[in-house]
Amino acid sequence: MSQVENISFIHISVLSRELIAGLNIIPEGHYLDATVGGGGHSELILSAAENVKVTAIDRDQNAIAATQVRLSQYYPQQLQFWQGNFAHYQPKKILFDGIVADLGVSSPQLDVAERGFSFRQTAPLDMRMDQNQALTAAEIINHWDEVKLANIFYQYGEERLSRRIAKRIVQQRPFNNTIELANAIASSVPPKYRYGRINPATRVFQALRIVVNQELQSLETFLSIAPHWLKPTGIIAIITFHSLEDRIVKHQFRNNELLEVITKKPIIPQSNEQQQNPRSRSAKLRLARRIISSS
């Protein structure tokens, strides 16, 4: 049985109420869900008004397969899929009434050990959202030089002890799994840091995931082209989970002449959602509207 067939891809969508309210779903509207994940946001969009259509994108074939099953009542009449990086998508002549992207890693990707996104279980150093691509976390950790490793830990993980961590990794490699790497990271930092509020491997694993999947470059590309896919007054809504993503969204929205920023400050989950879904705590939602051209 393949991984696509035997994995239950269940993901709790964050900021759902705020997202749907911000998109202002209209009957017979066409919406782009650029990161479909488990289909939670797509389901809410499809059920918000009559005869709504959704084009759904994901890099992960498991996510698409699971969403096809979950939303079978809408597929294929109202729901279409495209697998790949949203930065590479080309809608051709289609214009959307709204676009949404929920960035970061889905809960099933974190929870399925074989994917290698988490250091809480022994797993291969993989971290690929698209299993067809060649670059893995193992390639980076075991073959990139010390300076390059330190730079990505600092730039993409905002890890202040990046140099000493990179040095220890180079001394102890090769690494075969996530636990070996997490232990090496822990052994390279002071006890106060090692036993602090955040596991010392967290920022390094974030940096590796971002580099493996070219997340920030893809986001910048997507945000530069996606406003062109919107109808006049159409809404683009982006949910981020760390400061690097949020900074890009904030600046791209503000600097794009096609967009009018709706959220001067990001919308964050209410306390009850944070309690029910701890992974929502770092989520931020920003919205912008396609302006009506005066020409």
Phi, psi and omega in degrees: 000133183283164179298324180299323185280328190255005179257131174270109186267084181250121184225131179274113181288140182261156175052033186297314182298315181292323179295311182295320177297320181290327181287335179053061185302133180244150177303138180064016176285159179240125186236150178250118172259100190281349178219078192295329179056234179273003176089007183299311180291321178300318180298317179295321178295313182296329183266359185280338180203168184284141172057034176283145176244147176228132166260123187245133181240143167201150176280339187264117181295332177296320180297316181294316180299318181292321181290326176300322179286312183299321185249037184299334181291342180257344187262132005258004186297316184250353186227124178237153183237152171218121180267130178152183178285127183300339177288343181259358183289143177229107183282357182061243185263006181284136170243139185255151174279342178193152179227135178229142173222125178252101192279172177092196186260134176287155179306316179298327178292323177289321190276338179273110189304320186301339181285338174076017180280337187245147177264009182273351177223151177289125183202159175298152177279082186255277176073013178278126171286323175256109185292352180272347181281160186274318187291129177235169176296327179299319179299316181294308185296320187269348186229339179284149184285166188300316181296317180295319177298313180301319181296317181288327177296322181285315185287315187258344177249352184051042182267114185286341177259032187300321184292315181290326177294315179298320179299315180295321179298315181295323179293325188258353184287157016276154176249139183257340183207175186293322182293318177303316180293314180299320179294321178295319178297314181299322182287347184265355184244159180297153181306321181299322180283323183295324184251027180281190183295325181251130176304132184299344178278346188303309185290324178294317179294323175299315181298316179298315180299318180297318182289315180305317186260005180050045190295314185287321176297318179296320180296316179298317178297313180301314183290338178281335183253331185301323179301334178289343181270357183267144168290158174306134185073002176295152186252137169247131184232125182235129176253123180247166182229001172207166191297329181296315178295312184299322179298318179297314180298313180304311183289320181294318177298314185291327187264356181272121185290348178274349189244147170246122182289130178267318183260102177296323173239147182293150174275132180243158181298145175288164187300324181293324177292320179297324179289320181285328182224088183305332180289350179277350190301327182266003185287142175222135180248128174237142183232144174216156184242137174290125182283157176273122182296139179275351182280000000 
